[in-house]
Short mmCIF file of C-alpha atoms in Angstrom, two decimals:
data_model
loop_
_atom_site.label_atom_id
_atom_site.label_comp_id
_atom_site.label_asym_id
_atom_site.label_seq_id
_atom_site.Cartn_x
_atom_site.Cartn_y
_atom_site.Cartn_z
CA UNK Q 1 -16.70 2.38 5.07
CA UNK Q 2 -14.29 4.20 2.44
CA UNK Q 3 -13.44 6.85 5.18
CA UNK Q 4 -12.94 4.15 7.93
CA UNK Q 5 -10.54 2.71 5.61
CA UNK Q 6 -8.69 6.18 4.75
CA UNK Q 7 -8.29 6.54 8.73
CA UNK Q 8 -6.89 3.17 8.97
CA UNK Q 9 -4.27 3.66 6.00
CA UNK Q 10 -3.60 7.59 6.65
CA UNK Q 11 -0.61 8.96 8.89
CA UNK Q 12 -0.94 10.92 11.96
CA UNK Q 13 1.25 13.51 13.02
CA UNK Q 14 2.69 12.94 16.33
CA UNK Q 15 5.20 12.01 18.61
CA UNK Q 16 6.16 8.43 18.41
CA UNK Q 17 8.20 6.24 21.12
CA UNK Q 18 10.35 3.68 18.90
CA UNK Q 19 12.90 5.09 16.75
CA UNK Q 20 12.21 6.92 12.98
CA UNK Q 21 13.78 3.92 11.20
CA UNK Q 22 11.52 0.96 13.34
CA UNK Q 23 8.34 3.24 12.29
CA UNK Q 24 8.98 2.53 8.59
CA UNK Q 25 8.88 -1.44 9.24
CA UNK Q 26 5.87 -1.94 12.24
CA UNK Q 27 4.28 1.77 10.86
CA UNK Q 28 4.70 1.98 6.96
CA UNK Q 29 4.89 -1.04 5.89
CA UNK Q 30 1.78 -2.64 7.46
CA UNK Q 31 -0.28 0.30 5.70
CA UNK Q 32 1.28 -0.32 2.46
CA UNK Q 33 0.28 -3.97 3.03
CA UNK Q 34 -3.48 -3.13 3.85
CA UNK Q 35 -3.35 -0.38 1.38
CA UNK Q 36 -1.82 -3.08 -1.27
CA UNK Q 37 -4.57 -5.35 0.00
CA UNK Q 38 -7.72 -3.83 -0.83
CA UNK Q 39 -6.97 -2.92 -3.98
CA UNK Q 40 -5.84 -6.72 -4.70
CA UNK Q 41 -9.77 -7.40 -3.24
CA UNK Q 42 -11.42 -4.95 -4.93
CA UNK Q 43 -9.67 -6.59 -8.30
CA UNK Q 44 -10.16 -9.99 -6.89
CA UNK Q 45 -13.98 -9.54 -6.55
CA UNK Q 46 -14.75 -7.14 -9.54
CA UNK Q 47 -12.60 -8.97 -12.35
CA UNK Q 48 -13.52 -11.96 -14.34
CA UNK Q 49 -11.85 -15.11 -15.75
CA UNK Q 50 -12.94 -15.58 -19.35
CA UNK Q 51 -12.00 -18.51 -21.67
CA UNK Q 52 -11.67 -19.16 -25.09
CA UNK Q 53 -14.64 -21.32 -26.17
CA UNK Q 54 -15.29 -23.01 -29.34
CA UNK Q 55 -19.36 -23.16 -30.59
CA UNK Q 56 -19.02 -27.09 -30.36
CA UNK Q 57 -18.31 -27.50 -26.80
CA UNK Q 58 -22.02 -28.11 -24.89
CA UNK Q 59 -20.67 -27.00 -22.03
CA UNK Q 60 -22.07 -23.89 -19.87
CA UNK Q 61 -19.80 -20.69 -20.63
CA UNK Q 62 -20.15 -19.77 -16.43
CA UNK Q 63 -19.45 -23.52 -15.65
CA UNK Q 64 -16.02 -23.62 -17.39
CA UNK Q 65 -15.37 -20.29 -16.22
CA UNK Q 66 -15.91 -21.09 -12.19
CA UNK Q 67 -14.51 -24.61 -12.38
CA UNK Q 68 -11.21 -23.22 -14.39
CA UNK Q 69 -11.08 -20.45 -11.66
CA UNK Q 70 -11.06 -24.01 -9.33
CA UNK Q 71 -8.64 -25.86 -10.56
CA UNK Q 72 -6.12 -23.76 -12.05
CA UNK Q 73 -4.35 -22.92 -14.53
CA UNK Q 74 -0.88 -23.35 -16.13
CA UNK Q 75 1.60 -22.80 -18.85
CA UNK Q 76 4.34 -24.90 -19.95
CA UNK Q 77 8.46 -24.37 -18.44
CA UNK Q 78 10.22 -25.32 -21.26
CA UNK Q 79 8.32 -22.45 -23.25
CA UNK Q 80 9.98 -19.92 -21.28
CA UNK Q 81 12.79 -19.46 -24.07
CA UNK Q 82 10.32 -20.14 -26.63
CA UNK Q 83 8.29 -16.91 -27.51
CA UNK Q 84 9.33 -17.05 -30.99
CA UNK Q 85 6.87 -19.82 -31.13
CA UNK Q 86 4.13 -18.70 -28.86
CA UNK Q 87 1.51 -16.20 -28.69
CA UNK Q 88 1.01 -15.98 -24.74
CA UNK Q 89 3.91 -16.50 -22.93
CA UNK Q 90 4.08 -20.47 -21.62
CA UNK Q 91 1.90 -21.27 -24.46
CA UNK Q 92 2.59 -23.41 -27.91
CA UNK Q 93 0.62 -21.31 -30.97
CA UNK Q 94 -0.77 -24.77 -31.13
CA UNK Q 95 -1.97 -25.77 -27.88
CA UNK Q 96 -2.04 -29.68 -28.80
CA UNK Q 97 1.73 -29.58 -28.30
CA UNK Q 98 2.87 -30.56 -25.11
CA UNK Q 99 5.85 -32.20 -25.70
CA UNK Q 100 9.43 -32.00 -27.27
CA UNK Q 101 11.50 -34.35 -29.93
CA UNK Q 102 14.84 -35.52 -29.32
CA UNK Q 103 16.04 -32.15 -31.57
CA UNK Q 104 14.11 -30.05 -29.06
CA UNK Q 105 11.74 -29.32 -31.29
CA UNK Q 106 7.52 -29.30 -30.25
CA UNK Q 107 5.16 -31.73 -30.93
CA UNK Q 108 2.24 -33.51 -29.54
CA UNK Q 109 2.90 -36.47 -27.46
CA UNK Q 110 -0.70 -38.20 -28.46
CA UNK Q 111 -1.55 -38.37 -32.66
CA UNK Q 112 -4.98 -37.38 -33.91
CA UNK Q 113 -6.21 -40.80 -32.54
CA UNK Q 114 -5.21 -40.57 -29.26
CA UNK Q 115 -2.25 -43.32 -29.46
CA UNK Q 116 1.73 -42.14 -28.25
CA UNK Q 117 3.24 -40.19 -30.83
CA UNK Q 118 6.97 -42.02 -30.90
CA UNK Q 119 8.64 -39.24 -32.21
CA UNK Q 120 7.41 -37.04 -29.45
CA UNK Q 121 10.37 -38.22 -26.62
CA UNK Q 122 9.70 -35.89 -23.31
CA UNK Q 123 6.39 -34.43 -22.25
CA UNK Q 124 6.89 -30.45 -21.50
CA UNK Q 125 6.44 -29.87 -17.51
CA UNK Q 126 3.55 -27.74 -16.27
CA UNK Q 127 3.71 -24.66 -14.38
CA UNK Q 128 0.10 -24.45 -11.80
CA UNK Q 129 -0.67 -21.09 -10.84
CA UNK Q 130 -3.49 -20.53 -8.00
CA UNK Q 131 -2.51 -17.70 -6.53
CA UNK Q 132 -5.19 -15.53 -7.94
CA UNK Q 133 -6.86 -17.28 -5.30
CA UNK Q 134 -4.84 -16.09 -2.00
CA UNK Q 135 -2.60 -13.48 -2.80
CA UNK Q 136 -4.33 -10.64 -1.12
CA UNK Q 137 -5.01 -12.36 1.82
CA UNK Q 138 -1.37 -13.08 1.81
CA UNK Q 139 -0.08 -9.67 1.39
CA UNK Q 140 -2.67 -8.00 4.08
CA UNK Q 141 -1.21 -11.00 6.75
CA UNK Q 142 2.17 -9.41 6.04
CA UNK Q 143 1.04 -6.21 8.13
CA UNK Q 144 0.90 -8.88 10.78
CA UNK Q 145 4.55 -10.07 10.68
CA UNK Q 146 6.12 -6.40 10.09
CA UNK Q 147 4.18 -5.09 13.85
CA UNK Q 148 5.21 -8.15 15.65
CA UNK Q 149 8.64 -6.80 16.60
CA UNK Q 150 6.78 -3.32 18.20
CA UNK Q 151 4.96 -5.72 20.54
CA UNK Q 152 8.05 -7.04 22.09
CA UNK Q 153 9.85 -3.32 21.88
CA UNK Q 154 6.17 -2.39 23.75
CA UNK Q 155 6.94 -5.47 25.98
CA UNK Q 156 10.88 -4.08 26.88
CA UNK Q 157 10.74 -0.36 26.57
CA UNK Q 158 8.18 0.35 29.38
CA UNK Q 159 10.33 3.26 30.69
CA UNK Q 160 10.60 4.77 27.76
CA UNK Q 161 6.94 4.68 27.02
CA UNK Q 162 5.79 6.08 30.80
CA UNK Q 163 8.82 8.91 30.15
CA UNK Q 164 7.73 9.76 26.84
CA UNK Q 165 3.46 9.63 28.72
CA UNK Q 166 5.41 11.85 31.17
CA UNK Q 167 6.87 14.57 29.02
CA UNK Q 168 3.56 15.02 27.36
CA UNK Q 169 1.56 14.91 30.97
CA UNK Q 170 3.83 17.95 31.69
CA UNK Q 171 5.35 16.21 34.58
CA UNK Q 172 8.22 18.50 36.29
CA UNK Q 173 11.53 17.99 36.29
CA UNK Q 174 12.09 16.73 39.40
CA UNK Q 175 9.75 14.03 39.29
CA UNK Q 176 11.15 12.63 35.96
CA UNK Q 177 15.19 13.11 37.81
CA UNK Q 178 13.47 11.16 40.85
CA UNK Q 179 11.95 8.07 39.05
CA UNK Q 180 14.12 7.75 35.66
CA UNK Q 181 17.88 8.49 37.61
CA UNK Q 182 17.71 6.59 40.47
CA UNK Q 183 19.46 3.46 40.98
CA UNK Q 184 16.76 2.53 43.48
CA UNK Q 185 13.96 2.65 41.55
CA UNK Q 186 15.24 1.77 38.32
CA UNK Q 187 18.27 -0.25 38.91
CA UNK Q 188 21.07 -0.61 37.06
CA UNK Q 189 21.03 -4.69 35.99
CA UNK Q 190 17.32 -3.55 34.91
CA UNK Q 191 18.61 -0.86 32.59
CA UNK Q 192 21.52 -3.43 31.44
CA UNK Q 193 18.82 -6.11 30.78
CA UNK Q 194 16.96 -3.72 28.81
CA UNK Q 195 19.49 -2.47 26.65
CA UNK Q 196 20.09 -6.15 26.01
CA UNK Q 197 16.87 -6.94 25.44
CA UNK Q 198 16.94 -3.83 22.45
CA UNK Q 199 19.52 -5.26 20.85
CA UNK Q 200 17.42 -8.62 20.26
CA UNK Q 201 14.46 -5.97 19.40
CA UNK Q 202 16.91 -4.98 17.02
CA UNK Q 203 17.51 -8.27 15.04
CA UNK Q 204 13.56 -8.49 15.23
CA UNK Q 205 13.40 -5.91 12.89
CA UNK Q 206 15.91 -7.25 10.57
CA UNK Q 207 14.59 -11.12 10.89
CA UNK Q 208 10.84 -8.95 10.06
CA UNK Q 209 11.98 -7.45 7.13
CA UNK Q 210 13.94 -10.55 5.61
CA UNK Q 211 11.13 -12.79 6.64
CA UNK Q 212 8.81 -10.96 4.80
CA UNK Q 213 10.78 -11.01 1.39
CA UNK Q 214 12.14 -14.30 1.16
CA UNK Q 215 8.69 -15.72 1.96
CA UNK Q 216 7.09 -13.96 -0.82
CA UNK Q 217 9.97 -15.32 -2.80
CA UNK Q 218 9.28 -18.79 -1.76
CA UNK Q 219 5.98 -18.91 -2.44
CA UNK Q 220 6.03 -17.05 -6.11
CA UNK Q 221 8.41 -20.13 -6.51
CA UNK Q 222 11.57 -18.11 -6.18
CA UNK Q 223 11.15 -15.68 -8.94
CA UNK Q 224 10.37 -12.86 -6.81
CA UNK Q 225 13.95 -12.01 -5.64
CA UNK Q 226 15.01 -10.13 -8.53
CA UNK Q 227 11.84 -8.91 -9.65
CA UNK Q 228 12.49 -4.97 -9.49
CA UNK Q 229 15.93 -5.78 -11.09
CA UNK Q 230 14.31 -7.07 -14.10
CA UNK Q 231 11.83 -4.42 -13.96
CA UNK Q 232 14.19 -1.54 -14.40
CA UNK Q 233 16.13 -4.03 -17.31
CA UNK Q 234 13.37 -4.48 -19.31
CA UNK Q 235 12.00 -0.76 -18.99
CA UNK Q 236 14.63 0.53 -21.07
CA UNK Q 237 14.49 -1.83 -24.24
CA UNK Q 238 13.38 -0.14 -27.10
CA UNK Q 239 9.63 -0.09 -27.30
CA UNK Q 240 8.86 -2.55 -29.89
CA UNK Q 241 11.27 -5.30 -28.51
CA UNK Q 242 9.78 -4.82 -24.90
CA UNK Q 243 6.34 -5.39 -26.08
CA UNK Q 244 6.63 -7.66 -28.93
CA UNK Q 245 7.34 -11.40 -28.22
CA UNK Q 246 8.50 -12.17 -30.98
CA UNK Q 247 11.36 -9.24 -30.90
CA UNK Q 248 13.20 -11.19 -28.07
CA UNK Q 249 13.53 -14.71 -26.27
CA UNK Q 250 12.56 -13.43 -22.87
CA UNK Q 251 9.48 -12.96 -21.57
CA UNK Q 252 8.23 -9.66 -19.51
CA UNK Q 253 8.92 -9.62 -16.18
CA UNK Q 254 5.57 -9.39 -14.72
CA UNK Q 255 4.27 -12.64 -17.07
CA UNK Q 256 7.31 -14.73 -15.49
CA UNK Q 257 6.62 -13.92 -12.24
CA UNK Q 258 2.20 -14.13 -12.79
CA UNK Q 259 1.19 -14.89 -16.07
CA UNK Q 260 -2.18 -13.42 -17.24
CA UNK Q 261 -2.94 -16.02 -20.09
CA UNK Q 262 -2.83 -20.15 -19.06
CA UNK Q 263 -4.36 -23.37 -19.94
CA UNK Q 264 -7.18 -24.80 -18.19
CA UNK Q 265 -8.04 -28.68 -18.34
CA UNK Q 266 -11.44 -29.66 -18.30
CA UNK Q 267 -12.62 -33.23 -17.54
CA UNK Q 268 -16.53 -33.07 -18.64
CA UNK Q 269 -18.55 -36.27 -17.86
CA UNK Q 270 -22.45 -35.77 -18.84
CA UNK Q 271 -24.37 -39.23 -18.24
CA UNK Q 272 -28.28 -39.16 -20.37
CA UNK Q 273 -30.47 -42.10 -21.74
CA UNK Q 274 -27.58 -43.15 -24.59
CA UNK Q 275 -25.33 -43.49 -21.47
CA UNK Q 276 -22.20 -41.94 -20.04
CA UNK Q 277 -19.95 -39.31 -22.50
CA UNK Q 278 -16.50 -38.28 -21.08
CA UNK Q 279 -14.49 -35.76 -23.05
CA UNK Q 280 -11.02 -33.71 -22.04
CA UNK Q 281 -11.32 -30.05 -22.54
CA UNK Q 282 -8.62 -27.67 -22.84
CA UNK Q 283 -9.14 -24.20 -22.92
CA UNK Q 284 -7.25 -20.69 -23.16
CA UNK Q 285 -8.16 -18.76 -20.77
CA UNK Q 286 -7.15 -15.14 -19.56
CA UNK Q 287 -6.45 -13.96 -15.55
CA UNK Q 288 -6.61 -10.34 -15.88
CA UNK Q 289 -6.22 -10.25 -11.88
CA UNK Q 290 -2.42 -11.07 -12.91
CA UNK Q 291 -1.99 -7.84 -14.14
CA UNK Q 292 -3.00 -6.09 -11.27
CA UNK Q 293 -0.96 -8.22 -8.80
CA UNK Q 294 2.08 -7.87 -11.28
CA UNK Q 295 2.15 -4.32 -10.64
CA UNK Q 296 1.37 -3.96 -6.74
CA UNK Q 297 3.75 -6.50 -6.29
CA UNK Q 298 6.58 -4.53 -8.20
CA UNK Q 299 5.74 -1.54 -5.32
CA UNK Q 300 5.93 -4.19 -2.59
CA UNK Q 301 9.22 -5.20 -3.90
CA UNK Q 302 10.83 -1.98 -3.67
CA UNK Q 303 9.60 -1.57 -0.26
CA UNK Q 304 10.74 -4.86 1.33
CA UNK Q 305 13.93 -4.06 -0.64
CA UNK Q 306 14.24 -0.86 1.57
CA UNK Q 307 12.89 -2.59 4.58
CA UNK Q 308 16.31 -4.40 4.30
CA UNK Q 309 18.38 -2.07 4.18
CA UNK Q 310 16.93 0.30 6.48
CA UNK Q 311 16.61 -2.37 9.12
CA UNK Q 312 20.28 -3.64 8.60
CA UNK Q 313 21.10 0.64 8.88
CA UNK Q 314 19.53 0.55 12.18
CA UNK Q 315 20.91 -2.44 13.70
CA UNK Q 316 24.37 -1.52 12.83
CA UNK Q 317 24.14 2.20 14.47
CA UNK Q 318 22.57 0.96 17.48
CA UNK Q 319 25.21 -1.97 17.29
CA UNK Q 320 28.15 0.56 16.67
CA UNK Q 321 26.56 3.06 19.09
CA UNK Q 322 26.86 0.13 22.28
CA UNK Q 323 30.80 -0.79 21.34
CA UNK Q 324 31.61 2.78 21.54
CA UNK Q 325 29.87 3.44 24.74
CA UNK Q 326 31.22 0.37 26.20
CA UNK Q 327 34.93 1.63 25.07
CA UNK Q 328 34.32 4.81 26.47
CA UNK Q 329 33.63 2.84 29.50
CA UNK Q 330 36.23 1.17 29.88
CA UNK Q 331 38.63 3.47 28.00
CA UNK Q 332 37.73 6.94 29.83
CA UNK Q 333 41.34 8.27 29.04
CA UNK Q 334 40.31 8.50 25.49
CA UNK Q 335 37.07 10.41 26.02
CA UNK Q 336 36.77 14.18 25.03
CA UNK Q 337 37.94 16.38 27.50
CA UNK Q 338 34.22 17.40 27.89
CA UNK Q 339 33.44 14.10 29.18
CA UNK Q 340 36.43 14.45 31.58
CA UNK Q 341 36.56 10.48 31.19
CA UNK Q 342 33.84 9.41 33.26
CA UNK Q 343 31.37 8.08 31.55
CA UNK Q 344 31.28 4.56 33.75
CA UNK Q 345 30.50 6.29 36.92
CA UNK Q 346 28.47 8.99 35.68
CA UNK Q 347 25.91 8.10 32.69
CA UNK Q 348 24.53 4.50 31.66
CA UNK Q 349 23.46 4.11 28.05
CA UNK Q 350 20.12 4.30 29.13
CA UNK Q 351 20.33 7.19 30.83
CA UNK Q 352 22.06 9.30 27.97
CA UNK Q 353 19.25 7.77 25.66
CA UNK Q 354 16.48 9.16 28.25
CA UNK Q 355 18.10 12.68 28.23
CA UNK Q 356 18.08 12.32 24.65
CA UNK Q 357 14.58 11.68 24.32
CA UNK Q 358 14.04 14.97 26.64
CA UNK Q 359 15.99 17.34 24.75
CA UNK Q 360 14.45 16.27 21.49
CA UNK Q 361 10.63 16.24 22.95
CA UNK Q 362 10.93 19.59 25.22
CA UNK Q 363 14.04 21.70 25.67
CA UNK Q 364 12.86 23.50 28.88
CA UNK Q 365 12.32 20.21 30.74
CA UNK Q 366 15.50 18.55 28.98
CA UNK Q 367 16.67 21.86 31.11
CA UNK Q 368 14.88 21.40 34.46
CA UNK Q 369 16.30 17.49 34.57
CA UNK Q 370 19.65 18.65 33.99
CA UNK Q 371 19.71 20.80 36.61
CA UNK Q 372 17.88 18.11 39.34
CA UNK Q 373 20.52 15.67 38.21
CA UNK Q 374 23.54 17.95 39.07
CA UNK Q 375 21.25 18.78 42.40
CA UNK Q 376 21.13 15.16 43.28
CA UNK Q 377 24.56 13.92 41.47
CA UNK Q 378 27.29 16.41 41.80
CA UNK Q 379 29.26 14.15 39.72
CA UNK Q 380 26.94 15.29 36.98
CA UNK Q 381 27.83 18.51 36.78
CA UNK Q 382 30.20 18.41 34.45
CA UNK Q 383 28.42 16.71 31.94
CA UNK Q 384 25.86 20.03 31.73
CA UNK Q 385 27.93 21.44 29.07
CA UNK Q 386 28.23 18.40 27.46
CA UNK Q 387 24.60 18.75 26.72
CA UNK Q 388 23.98 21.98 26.61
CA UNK Q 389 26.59 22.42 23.72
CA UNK Q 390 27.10 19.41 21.99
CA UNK Q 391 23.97 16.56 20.67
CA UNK Q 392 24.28 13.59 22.73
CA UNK Q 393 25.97 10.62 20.86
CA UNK Q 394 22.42 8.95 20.58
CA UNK Q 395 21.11 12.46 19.53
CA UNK Q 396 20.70 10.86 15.64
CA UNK Q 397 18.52 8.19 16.87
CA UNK Q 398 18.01 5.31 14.35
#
């Protein structure tokens, strides 16, 4: 099983159809996902929730534990400032206190006999935290999202997948001039509608990538966005002020976003002969799963932060790379000479992006085309020396 999962996660060298940076989102990412994943299972199943529990509670040890896991857990918002006077973060040093006096200050909104406390004005607001409970079948569904847009660029670049199936078939020159160059076969509002249709593939990979983060954003409840930001802040505070809470007013980034310690409420009703006895637990408890996710999660950050901007990259060449072609179109009196200004009548985008793909797969057939072309198309001619000296404009293929 461990070596089925190595072949799932490892990468194999070959040659690929969809460009270098599209691999990183539908390829990379979706490993790091499953990768990310099983770890987060391994943790999920293998660690334990344990509870603080005091020798008069007659309650099971296992029973708190599991229902605890259940229900939840939380810590209080307004002690987010407050680590001066707390020794987990979200958490009064006196866990009776859950609420604040007019002065700010804590106190306990119920006195020792369970009646209001009047000088206790607002009750502090609870933070829940389940996500112990989902979060690594959240971040393996994200290798989902990130191959969607390689479907549809499957779906719209079926000549470039039967060229590239070509070129490794060793098909002859000839053949490939015959089938990929002619306006008969492969018309030109086809290649128009697929160059089009790339664009849109395009944006896919963009909407992917900021899909993907702003989710996980939303459902950390918006304190994701920043994470790696305060990462890299806090990692160069002097050591006893980054790990002492009482040093600072902050709390570490990773117990903001998931923290490890939170309170558990436990209604316990236990009927016997003397009748029906209903008490309120509260317990301490720690979620040493946290810790785990706190890290992976700081890894997936800086990933979906490159996703970004390597998707945005891409979109923008390919974006820039269409104006220019279709100025050169239009425009031929500002070519270079070598193009002689007839780009329109010679080359379609399409075209120059399958002779790309040629020269960079196999140099002799990128050869034997060239030659068919100029066979078939005498207008072509004088774009040989185009290629043979110069990269094609498409030759850095994003």
């Amino acid at each position: 099983m461990f070596a089925s999962i190595l072949n799932v996660i490892a990468f194999k060298q070959k040659s690929r159809y969809d460009y270098p940076c599209d691999q990183y989102t539908r390829l990379f990412m979706p490993k790091l996902f499953f990768a990310a994943s099983i770890i987060m299972t391994w943790n999920y199943f293998n660690d334990q929730i344990t509870c603080a529990i005091s020798n008069d509670v007659k309650i099971s040890p296992d029973f708190i534990h599991s229902t605890c896991w259940i229900n939840g857990f939380f810590i209080y918002k307004e002690m987010h400032e407050r680590t001066k006077y707390s020794h987990f973060y979200g958490i009064p040093q006196d866990i009776d206190r859950d609420g604040l006096t007019k002065d700010g200050h804590l106190c306990s909104m119920k006195d020792r006999r369970g009646d209001g406390n009047p000088n206790c004005h607002t009750r502090m607001s609870k933070r829940y935290f389940l996500h112990y409970q989902w979060l690594p079948f959240y971040i393996c569904s994200l290798s989902v999202l990130y191959y969607i847009p390689y479907i549809f660029y499957k779906m719209v670049n079926k000549d470039i997948i039967s060229l590239v199936n070509n070129i490794r078939a060793q098909q002859h020159g000839d053949k490939i001039a015959r089938n990929y160059f002619n306006y008969r076969v492969n018309s030109k509002v086809k290649i128009h509608f697929i160059v089009t249709m790339n664009f849109f593939v395009k944006v896919g990979y963009v909407a992917t990538n900021l899909i993907g983060f702003f989710l996980t954003n939303a459902i950390l409840e918006g304190r994701y966005y920043d994470y790696g930001y305060r990462w890299l802040q806090w990692n160069i505070l002097p050591n006893k002020i980054a790990y002492d809470m009482k040093e600072r007013d902050f709390p570490k980034p990773g117990n903001y976003l998931l923290p490890p310690v939170g309170i558990c409420e436990l209604l316990a009703a236990i009927r016997d002969n003397r009748g029906t006895h209903v008490n309120d637990h509260k317990f301490v408890c720690e979620i040493s799963q946290n810790v785990m996710y706190q890290y992976i999660l700081l890894v997936v950050w800086y990933f979906l932060t490159a996703g970004i901007i390597i998707s945005i990259t891409s979109f923008v060449h390919l974006f820039s790379t269409y104006v220019r072609a279709v100025f050169w179109m239009h425009n031929p009196s500002n070519c270079r000479e070598t193009m002689h200004g007839k780009i329109q009548s010679l080359l379609t985008l399409r075209e120059i992006e399958y002779l790309d793909i040629i020269k960079t797969t196999n140099m002799a057939l990128y050869g034997d085309v060239l030659r068919e072309l100029t066979k078939a198309r005498p207008d072509l001619f004088a774009l040989t020396k185009y290629f043979d000296n110069e990269s094609s404009y498409m030759a850095r293929r994003v």
